[in-house]
Short mmCIF file of C-alpha atoms and ligand atoms in Angstrom, two decimals:
data_model
loop_
_atom_site.label_atom_id
_atom_site.label_comp_id
_atom_site.label_asym_id
_atom_site.label_seq_id
_atom_site.Cartn_x
_atom_site.Cartn_y
_atom_site.Cartn_z
CA MET A 1 69.72 -59.73 47.76
CA LEU A 2 72.65 -57.55 46.78
CA ARG A 3 72.87 -54.17 48.50
CA PHE A 4 75.26 -51.30 48.24
CA THR A 5 75.83 -48.04 49.81
CA THR A 6 78.31 -45.36 49.34
CA ALA A 7 79.60 -42.50 51.48
CA GLY A 8 81.86 -39.63 50.98
CA GLU A 9 82.29 -35.91 49.92
CA SER A 10 83.98 -34.84 46.71
CA HIS A 11 86.81 -32.96 48.48
CA GLY A 12 86.77 -34.86 51.80
CA PRO A 13 89.37 -37.52 52.70
CA GLY A 14 87.91 -40.26 50.47
CA LEU A 15 84.96 -42.26 49.29
CA ILE A 16 83.65 -45.47 50.67
CA SER A 17 81.71 -48.31 48.89
CA ILE A 18 80.14 -51.17 50.79
CA LEU A 19 78.68 -54.08 48.73
CA GLU A 20 76.86 -56.94 50.46
CA GLY A 21 75.46 -60.17 49.21
CA VAL A 22 78.37 -61.18 46.87
CA PRO A 23 78.60 -65.06 46.84
CA ALA A 24 81.60 -66.71 48.58
CA GLY A 25 84.31 -67.90 46.24
CA LEU A 26 83.97 -65.25 43.61
CA PRO A 27 87.57 -64.57 42.46
CA LEU A 28 88.26 -60.94 43.00
CA ARG A 29 91.31 -58.69 42.96
CA ALA A 30 91.62 -54.92 43.63
CA GLU A 31 92.85 -54.56 40.02
CA ASP A 32 89.36 -55.84 38.74
CA VAL A 33 87.93 -52.72 40.39
CA ASP A 34 90.68 -50.25 39.66
CA ARG A 35 90.38 -51.08 35.93
CA GLU A 36 86.79 -49.90 35.89
CA LEU A 37 87.65 -46.80 38.09
CA ARG A 38 90.19 -45.73 35.39
CA ARG A 39 87.65 -46.19 32.63
CA ARG A 40 85.33 -43.85 34.40
CA GLN A 41 88.05 -41.16 34.59
CA GLN A 42 88.43 -41.09 30.87
CA GLY A 43 86.47 -39.03 28.33
CA TYR A 44 87.24 -35.91 26.27
CA GLY A 45 85.60 -32.88 28.01
CA ARG A 46 86.57 -33.57 31.61
CA GLY A 47 88.10 -30.83 33.68
CA ARG A 48 91.39 -30.56 35.68
CA ARG A 49 90.21 -32.78 38.55
CA MET A 50 90.57 -35.87 36.64
CA GLN A 51 94.33 -35.05 36.24
CA ILE A 52 94.59 -34.83 40.03
CA GLU A 53 92.83 -37.97 40.96
CA GLN A 54 94.18 -41.65 40.15
CA ASP A 55 91.25 -43.51 41.49
CA ALA A 56 92.17 -46.90 43.16
CA ILE A 57 90.64 -48.97 45.94
CA GLU A 58 91.92 -50.22 49.24
CA LEU A 59 89.96 -53.49 49.96
CA LEU A 60 88.98 -53.26 53.57
CA SER A 61 86.92 -56.35 54.04
CA GLY A 62 85.15 -59.17 52.57
CA VAL A 63 87.96 -60.64 50.41
CA ARG A 64 90.62 -62.95 51.44
CA ALA A 65 93.38 -64.53 49.21
CA GLY A 66 91.73 -63.26 46.10
CA GLN A 67 88.20 -64.65 46.93
CA ALA A 68 85.04 -63.05 48.25
CA LEU A 69 83.91 -64.42 51.72
CA GLY A 70 80.29 -63.75 51.42
CA SER A 71 80.67 -61.04 53.97
CA PRO A 72 80.14 -57.19 53.18
CA ILE A 73 83.03 -56.00 50.84
CA ALA A 74 84.15 -52.44 51.91
CA MET A 75 86.44 -50.31 49.70
CA LEU A 76 88.14 -47.21 50.29
CA ILE A 77 89.03 -44.70 47.57
CA ARG A 78 91.08 -41.76 48.78
CA ASN A 79 90.70 -38.27 47.38
CA ARG A 80 94.14 -36.84 46.34
CA ASP A 81 92.55 -33.51 46.19
CA TRP A 82 91.88 -33.74 49.91
CA ARG A 83 95.31 -32.31 50.51
CA SER A 84 94.23 -28.95 49.10
CA TRP A 85 90.91 -28.83 50.74
CA GLN A 86 91.64 -30.07 54.37
CA GLU A 87 91.22 -26.64 55.84
CA ILE A 88 87.79 -26.13 54.09
CA MET A 89 86.40 -29.72 54.60
CA ASP A 90 87.85 -30.34 58.12
CA PRO A 91 85.23 -32.30 60.19
CA ALA A 92 86.50 -30.63 63.35
CA PRO A 93 84.82 -27.39 64.35
CA ARG A 94 86.96 -24.15 64.01
CA ASP A 95 86.42 -20.69 65.35
CA GLY A 96 83.85 -18.69 63.48
CA ASP A 97 82.31 -21.82 61.78
CA PRO A 98 80.52 -22.16 59.41
CA ALA A 99 80.52 -18.63 57.92
CA ALA A 100 84.39 -18.23 58.18
CA ARG A 101 85.17 -21.21 55.97
CA ARG A 102 86.77 -20.33 52.92
CA ARG A 103 85.06 -20.90 49.46
CA ALA A 104 81.66 -20.61 50.99
CA VAL A 105 79.11 -21.09 48.25
CA THR A 106 76.08 -18.78 48.61
CA ARG A 107 74.99 -18.42 44.88
CA PRO A 108 73.29 -21.49 44.00
CA ARG A 109 73.61 -22.98 40.52
CA PRO A 110 70.37 -23.52 38.68
CA GLY A 111 70.05 -27.17 37.92
CA HIS A 112 72.32 -28.36 40.77
CA ALA A 113 71.17 -29.56 44.22
CA ASP A 114 72.53 -26.33 45.82
CA PHE A 115 69.46 -24.26 46.41
CA VAL A 116 66.77 -26.86 47.50
CA GLY A 117 69.45 -28.63 49.52
CA MET A 118 70.34 -25.49 51.46
CA LEU A 119 66.79 -24.73 52.31
CA LYS A 120 65.73 -28.35 53.10
CA TYR A 121 68.83 -29.14 55.20
CA ASP A 122 68.97 -25.64 56.71
CA ARG A 123 72.55 -24.99 55.59
CA GLN A 124 74.20 -21.45 55.11
CA ASP A 125 76.89 -22.77 52.73
CA ALA A 126 75.93 -24.68 49.60
CA ARG A 127 79.15 -26.47 50.01
CA ASP A 128 77.50 -28.62 52.65
CA ILE A 129 75.13 -29.94 49.77
CA LEU A 130 77.19 -29.72 46.71
CA GLU A 131 80.11 -31.93 48.13
CA ARG A 132 77.77 -34.78 48.41
CA ALA A 133 75.71 -34.03 45.29
CA SER A 134 78.90 -34.06 43.21
CA ALA A 135 79.19 -36.76 40.63
CA ARG A 136 82.51 -37.76 42.37
CA GLU A 137 80.16 -40.10 44.38
CA THR A 138 79.85 -42.32 41.17
CA THR A 139 83.38 -43.52 41.75
CA ALA A 140 82.00 -45.60 44.67
CA ARG A 141 79.19 -46.70 42.36
CA VAL A 142 81.68 -47.84 39.81
CA ALA A 143 83.67 -49.81 42.47
CA ALA A 144 80.51 -51.72 43.60
CA GLY A 145 79.51 -52.32 39.97
CA ALA A 146 82.94 -53.78 39.05
CA ILE A 147 82.39 -56.47 41.57
CA CYS A 148 78.97 -57.29 40.25
CA ARG A 149 80.42 -57.30 36.74
CA ARG A 150 83.07 -59.98 37.91
CA LEU A 151 80.09 -62.03 39.24
CA LEU A 152 78.28 -61.76 35.80
CA GLU A 153 81.47 -62.62 34.02
CA GLU A 154 81.56 -65.92 35.93
CA ILE A 155 78.28 -66.91 34.46
CA GLY A 156 79.05 -65.71 30.89
CA VAL A 157 77.34 -62.40 30.91
CA SER A 158 79.14 -59.16 29.67
CA ILE A 159 78.28 -55.52 29.84
CA GLY A 160 79.54 -52.66 27.52
CA SER A 161 78.48 -49.28 26.43
CA HIS A 162 79.02 -46.61 23.92
CA LEU A 163 78.11 -42.97 23.46
CA VAL A 164 75.45 -42.52 20.85
CA HIS A 165 74.58 -38.74 21.01
CA LEU A 166 76.36 -35.63 22.35
CA GLY A 167 75.00 -32.13 22.44
CA GLY A 168 72.86 -32.33 19.21
CA ILE A 169 75.20 -34.55 17.33
CA ASP A 170 74.06 -38.19 16.67
CA ALA A 171 76.60 -41.04 16.22
CA GLU A 172 75.86 -43.75 13.71
CA THR A 173 75.45 -47.12 15.29
CA PRO A 174 76.81 -50.20 13.30
CA ALA A 175 74.19 -52.70 12.28
CA GLU A 176 76.05 -55.18 14.28
CA LEU A 177 77.78 -53.99 17.58
CA PRO A 178 81.33 -55.35 18.02
CA SER A 179 81.46 -58.43 20.16
CA ASP A 180 83.84 -56.72 22.55
CA LEU A 181 81.88 -53.43 22.84
CA ASN A 182 84.14 -51.82 25.39
CA ALA A 183 87.34 -52.56 23.54
CA ALA A 184 86.11 -50.60 20.61
CA SER A 185 84.32 -47.80 22.56
CA ASP A 186 87.12 -47.33 25.16
CA ALA A 187 89.47 -46.65 22.23
CA SER A 188 87.66 -43.49 21.40
CA PRO A 189 88.08 -40.38 23.50
CA LEU A 190 84.43 -39.96 23.60
CA ARG A 191 83.55 -43.69 23.76
CA THR A 192 81.65 -43.54 20.49
CA LEU A 193 81.83 -46.04 17.53
CA ASP A 194 81.44 -43.26 14.90
CA SER A 195 84.80 -41.54 14.15
CA ALA A 196 83.22 -38.88 11.81
CA ALA A 197 80.63 -37.93 14.48
CA GLU A 198 83.50 -38.03 17.06
CA ARG A 199 85.47 -35.31 15.23
CA GLN A 200 82.38 -32.93 15.14
CA MET A 201 81.86 -33.80 18.88
CA VAL A 202 85.27 -32.77 19.92
CA GLU A 203 85.07 -29.51 17.96
CA LEU A 204 81.67 -28.87 19.68
CA ILE A 205 83.22 -29.60 23.11
CA ASP A 206 86.08 -27.14 22.34
CA ARG A 207 83.70 -24.36 21.21
CA THR A 208 81.32 -25.00 24.04
CA LYS A 209 84.30 -24.69 26.60
CA ARG A 210 85.27 -21.48 25.06
CA ALA A 211 81.83 -20.20 25.40
CA GLY A 212 81.71 -21.21 29.08
CA ASP A 213 78.88 -23.64 28.49
CA THR A 214 78.17 -27.39 28.96
CA LEU A 215 76.83 -30.40 27.03
CA GLY A 216 74.64 -33.41 27.60
CA GLY A 217 74.20 -36.55 25.73
CA ILE A 218 73.09 -40.30 25.50
CA CYS A 219 74.90 -43.63 26.03
CA GLU A 220 73.63 -47.04 25.27
CA VAL A 221 74.34 -49.96 27.55
CA VAL A 222 74.38 -53.52 26.15
CA CYS A 223 74.29 -56.54 28.44
CA ARG A 224 74.87 -59.87 26.61
CA GLY A 225 74.63 -63.55 27.73
CA LEU A 226 71.68 -63.22 30.22
CA PRO A 227 69.49 -66.25 30.61
CA LEU A 228 65.84 -65.80 30.08
CA GLY A 229 63.72 -65.40 33.20
CA LEU A 230 65.65 -63.04 35.52
CA GLY A 231 63.20 -60.59 37.21
CA SER A 232 59.40 -61.28 37.42
CA HIS A 233 56.08 -60.36 35.99
CA VAL A 234 54.29 -60.85 39.29
CA SER A 235 54.73 -57.69 41.30
CA TRP A 236 55.66 -54.11 40.35
CA ASP A 237 58.71 -54.06 42.36
CA ARG A 238 60.22 -57.28 40.97
CA LYS A 239 60.00 -56.19 37.33
CA LEU A 240 63.32 -55.48 35.77
CA ASP A 241 62.30 -52.64 33.59
CA GLY A 242 61.47 -50.68 36.78
CA ARG A 243 64.49 -51.74 38.68
CA LEU A 244 66.86 -50.85 35.78
CA ALA A 245 65.20 -47.33 35.24
CA GLY A 246 65.26 -46.56 38.97
CA ALA A 247 68.87 -47.34 39.21
CA LEU A 248 69.82 -45.55 36.03
CA MET A 249 67.81 -42.54 36.88
CA SER A 250 69.64 -42.21 40.21
CA ILE A 251 72.80 -41.40 38.37
CA PRO A 252 73.46 -37.57 38.79
CA ALA A 253 72.22 -35.46 35.80
CA VAL A 254 70.27 -38.46 34.12
CA LYS A 255 67.03 -37.37 32.98
CA GLY A 256 65.78 -40.23 30.74
CA VAL A 257 66.04 -43.99 30.32
CA GLU A 258 64.72 -45.89 27.21
CA ILE A 259 64.65 -49.77 27.15
CA GLY A 260 64.79 -51.08 23.52
CA MET A 261 62.73 -48.82 21.32
CA GLY A 262 61.63 -46.73 24.31
CA PHE A 263 59.60 -43.83 23.50
CA GLY A 264 59.66 -44.76 19.79
CA ALA A 265 57.42 -47.78 20.58
CA ALA A 266 54.59 -45.31 21.40
CA ARG A 267 54.43 -44.02 17.84
CA VAL A 268 54.05 -47.03 15.61
CA PRO A 269 51.57 -50.02 15.57
CA GLY A 270 52.15 -53.30 17.41
CA SER A 271 53.38 -55.09 14.34
CA ALA A 272 56.34 -52.68 14.14
CA VAL A 273 57.16 -53.04 17.87
CA HIS A 274 56.96 -56.73 19.09
CA ASP A 275 59.62 -59.29 18.31
CA GLU A 276 58.48 -62.52 16.44
CA LEU A 277 59.70 -65.76 17.83
CA GLY A 278 61.50 -68.46 15.84
CA ALA A 279 63.01 -71.80 16.87
CA ASP A 280 66.80 -71.82 17.13
CA SER A 281 68.53 -74.78 18.70
CA GLN A 282 71.76 -72.96 19.20
CA ARG A 283 70.30 -70.49 21.84
CA PRO A 284 69.77 -72.42 25.06
CA ARG A 285 69.80 -69.21 27.26
CA ALA A 286 67.07 -67.79 25.24
CA GLY A 287 64.80 -70.86 25.37
CA HIS A 288 66.00 -72.08 22.13
CA VAL A 289 64.36 -69.13 20.54
CA ALA A 290 65.74 -66.35 18.34
CA ARG A 291 63.88 -63.26 17.83
CA ALA A 292 63.53 -61.52 14.35
CA THR A 293 64.17 -58.22 16.18
CA ASN A 294 65.09 -56.93 19.58
CA ARG A 295 62.99 -53.89 19.86
CA ALA A 296 61.90 -54.90 23.42
CA GLY A 297 65.61 -54.42 24.33
CA GLY A 298 65.81 -57.79 25.99
CA LEU A 299 62.85 -57.57 28.55
CA GLU A 300 59.38 -58.87 28.25
CA GLY A 301 57.00 -58.79 31.13
CA GLY A 302 59.74 -57.40 33.36
CA MET A 303 61.85 -60.36 32.65
CA THR A 304 65.00 -61.09 30.52
CA SER A 305 63.99 -62.80 27.31
CA GLY A 306 67.39 -64.12 26.62
CA GLU A 307 68.10 -61.30 23.95
CA PRO A 308 70.61 -58.54 24.70
CA LEU A 309 69.51 -55.91 27.33
CA MET A 310 69.58 -52.58 25.40
CA VAL A 311 69.25 -49.47 27.56
CA ARG A 312 69.73 -45.93 26.48
CA VAL A 313 70.52 -43.35 29.17
CA ALA A 314 70.14 -39.49 28.63
CA MET A 315 72.21 -37.01 30.66
CA LYS A 316 71.59 -33.29 30.81
CA PRO A 317 74.39 -30.73 30.56
CA ILE A 318 76.33 -30.41 33.71
CA SER A 319 74.91 -27.45 35.88
CA THR A 320 78.15 -25.78 36.63
CA LEU A 321 78.68 -23.08 33.87
CA MET A 322 81.82 -21.28 33.58
CA LYS A 323 79.71 -18.46 32.03
CA PRO A 324 77.27 -18.49 35.05
CA LEU A 325 73.49 -18.39 34.90
CA GLY A 326 71.31 -15.93 36.90
CA THR A 327 70.63 -16.83 40.46
CA ILE A 328 69.89 -15.31 43.99
CA ASP A 329 72.63 -14.69 46.62
CA VAL A 330 70.91 -16.66 49.42
CA ILE A 331 72.47 -14.66 52.20
CA THR A 332 71.81 -11.06 50.85
CA GLY A 333 68.63 -11.88 48.64
CA GLU A 334 70.30 -9.89 45.74
CA PRO A 335 70.50 -11.06 42.18
CA ALA A 336 73.74 -12.63 41.37
CA ALA A 337 75.67 -14.79 38.87
CA ALA A 338 75.78 -18.48 39.94
CA THR A 339 78.89 -19.90 41.50
CA ALA A 340 81.27 -21.08 38.88
CA GLU A 341 83.24 -23.95 40.69
CA ARG A 342 85.78 -25.92 38.45
CA SER A 343 83.90 -28.51 36.41
CA ASP A 344 83.68 -30.52 33.23
CA VAL A 345 82.24 -29.28 29.77
CA THR A 346 80.66 -32.82 29.61
CA ALA A 347 80.97 -36.18 31.46
CA VAL A 348 78.75 -38.19 29.19
CA PRO A 349 81.59 -40.78 28.29
CA ALA A 350 82.08 -41.36 31.94
CA MET A 351 78.31 -41.57 32.57
CA GLY A 352 78.25 -44.63 30.11
CA VAL A 353 80.80 -46.46 32.46
CA ILE A 354 78.56 -45.43 35.50
CA ALA A 355 75.47 -46.68 33.76
CA GLU A 356 77.32 -50.09 33.09
CA ALA A 357 77.97 -50.23 36.78
CA MET A 358 74.33 -49.62 37.70
CA VAL A 359 73.14 -52.16 35.17
CA ALA A 360 75.85 -54.71 36.47
CA PHE A 361 74.24 -54.10 40.00
CA VAL A 362 70.68 -54.73 38.99
CA MET A 363 71.43 -57.69 36.84
CA ALA A 364 73.90 -59.25 39.34
CA ASP A 365 71.02 -58.71 42.05
CA ALA A 366 68.56 -60.52 39.74
CA VAL A 367 71.01 -63.31 39.30
CA VAL A 368 71.52 -63.81 42.98
CA GLU A 369 67.80 -63.59 43.43
CA LYS A 370 67.13 -66.42 41.03
CA PHE A 371 70.08 -68.72 41.67
CA GLY A 372 71.00 -68.10 45.47
CA GLY A 373 73.99 -66.22 46.66
CA ASP A 374 75.80 -68.12 49.44
CA SER A 375 78.47 -69.47 47.21
CA LEU A 376 79.51 -69.08 43.67
CA HIS A 377 79.57 -72.87 43.28
CA GLU A 378 75.89 -73.14 44.49
CA LEU A 379 74.90 -70.22 42.08
CA GLN A 380 76.50 -71.95 39.18
CA ARG A 381 74.99 -75.36 39.97
CA ASN A 382 71.46 -73.77 40.25
CA MET A 383 71.81 -71.91 37.04
CA ASP A 384 72.87 -75.14 35.22
CA GLY A 385 69.95 -76.97 36.79
CA TYR A 386 67.54 -74.23 35.67
CA LEU A 387 68.95 -74.14 32.22
CA SER A 388 68.65 -77.91 31.89
CA GLN A 389 65.03 -77.59 32.85
CA VAL A 390 64.41 -74.80 30.17
CA ALA A 391 66.21 -77.02 27.64
CA ALA A 392 63.97 -79.99 28.34
CA ARG A 393 60.89 -77.73 27.84
CA THR A 394 62.19 -76.41 24.52
CA ASP A 395 63.51 -79.65 22.93
CA TRP A 396 61.10 -79.37 20.05
C1 EPS B 1 82.09 -32.15 39.88
C2 EPS B 1 83.09 -31.16 39.71
C3 EPS B 1 84.45 -31.53 39.16
C4 EPS B 1 84.27 -32.82 38.59
C5 EPS B 1 83.65 -33.74 39.53
C6 EPS B 1 82.26 -33.45 39.67
O1 EPS B 1 85.19 -31.71 40.38
P1 EPS B 1 86.01 -30.40 41.08
O2 EPS B 1 85.06 -29.60 41.58
O3 EPS B 1 86.75 -31.12 42.24
O4 EPS B 1 86.89 -29.94 40.02
O5 EPS B 1 85.60 -33.25 38.15
O6 EPS B 1 83.81 -35.10 39.16
C7 EPS B 1 84.63 -35.72 39.77
C8 EPS B 1 85.46 -35.35 40.72
C9 EPS B 1 84.73 -37.23 39.54
O7 EPS B 1 85.48 -38.03 40.00
O8 EPS B 1 84.00 -37.60 38.52
C10 EPS B 1 80.72 -31.78 40.45
O9 EPS B 1 80.54 -30.55 40.83
O10 EPS B 1 79.84 -32.49 40.42
#
């Protein structure tokens, strides 16, 4: 249905994002994407690179006069830092390559793609691996996700996120999340709704930076307005739980995904897990049903239930430590301190924005799968017809 691919190295000329399958007629401006790219660049704990870049797209194809054409949408995001790295990243061969290239990386960082990548791809310089393994690539994901978000907005579906944990500190989550979740979370330098926890987290980041260490954390993504019945129970690869988990686990440094209660559901009996049904004539998108709880996180049998989708995503600490861990110099075989390239203390607030983008992609894909994707008009007509059919069945 929807497909996207990205290309680009962190310090190369730029990043490319190509998204295919967007229905014709979707209103779309570069600013819709740039707004999301700016959100990804925020967050206390980022390094100097984010002051260099001002990510923005050039729309190369698939959009005309402010509307999608139904053809692949290609976007280019130029790396401003390329100016300082041209000699190192030059695609053309130079005398003495590759050993003579400056800033060669031969001391792989534990936890990064460096070591395995060097051996697997038979490279002498881990830069050939790390430039692509860099989380810079997630800029291109957010660009594709921003377009998916526009599509979802057209059918009344919204996506937001907030940070719920950083490096051992929990943020309290209000009983009722704000209706405009991102307006609230983006106002916080850590994208958290708990200002007391935020102060502790900021102090922790400062302390961790001084210690040359890094921090991980957890973000919660919330998707509201979904009609019931996206995805399917019939085959493993059509279940949305798996599609979401796969997409989110592909984000660099993400090590865990929980849907609804997640691992907590394994520790208590069924009566404390499943969400009881009650009739509610005000909720057509949920089959005129309201759940007493939403412990399932909006998915049952691999399908949307009509309740908000609730997903938590855990990110490990960044593997570039300014106080480096032990490693081996791959050229000499001697014990060494790992390379300490410029990096961030934490990027968990940005990870929340990237997770939103991946959720937007998976849910927009499920919408196009269910309602058809040639034109926005057709998609909306099909969705209205489906909701009328569901309403007729639930007119108790
Ligand atoms: C990254 C290292 C840092 C981060 C970068 C990811 O970049 P640099 O080495 O240029 O200072 O800032 O993140 C981004 C560039 C980004 O856009 O998020 C790494 O090694 O993964």
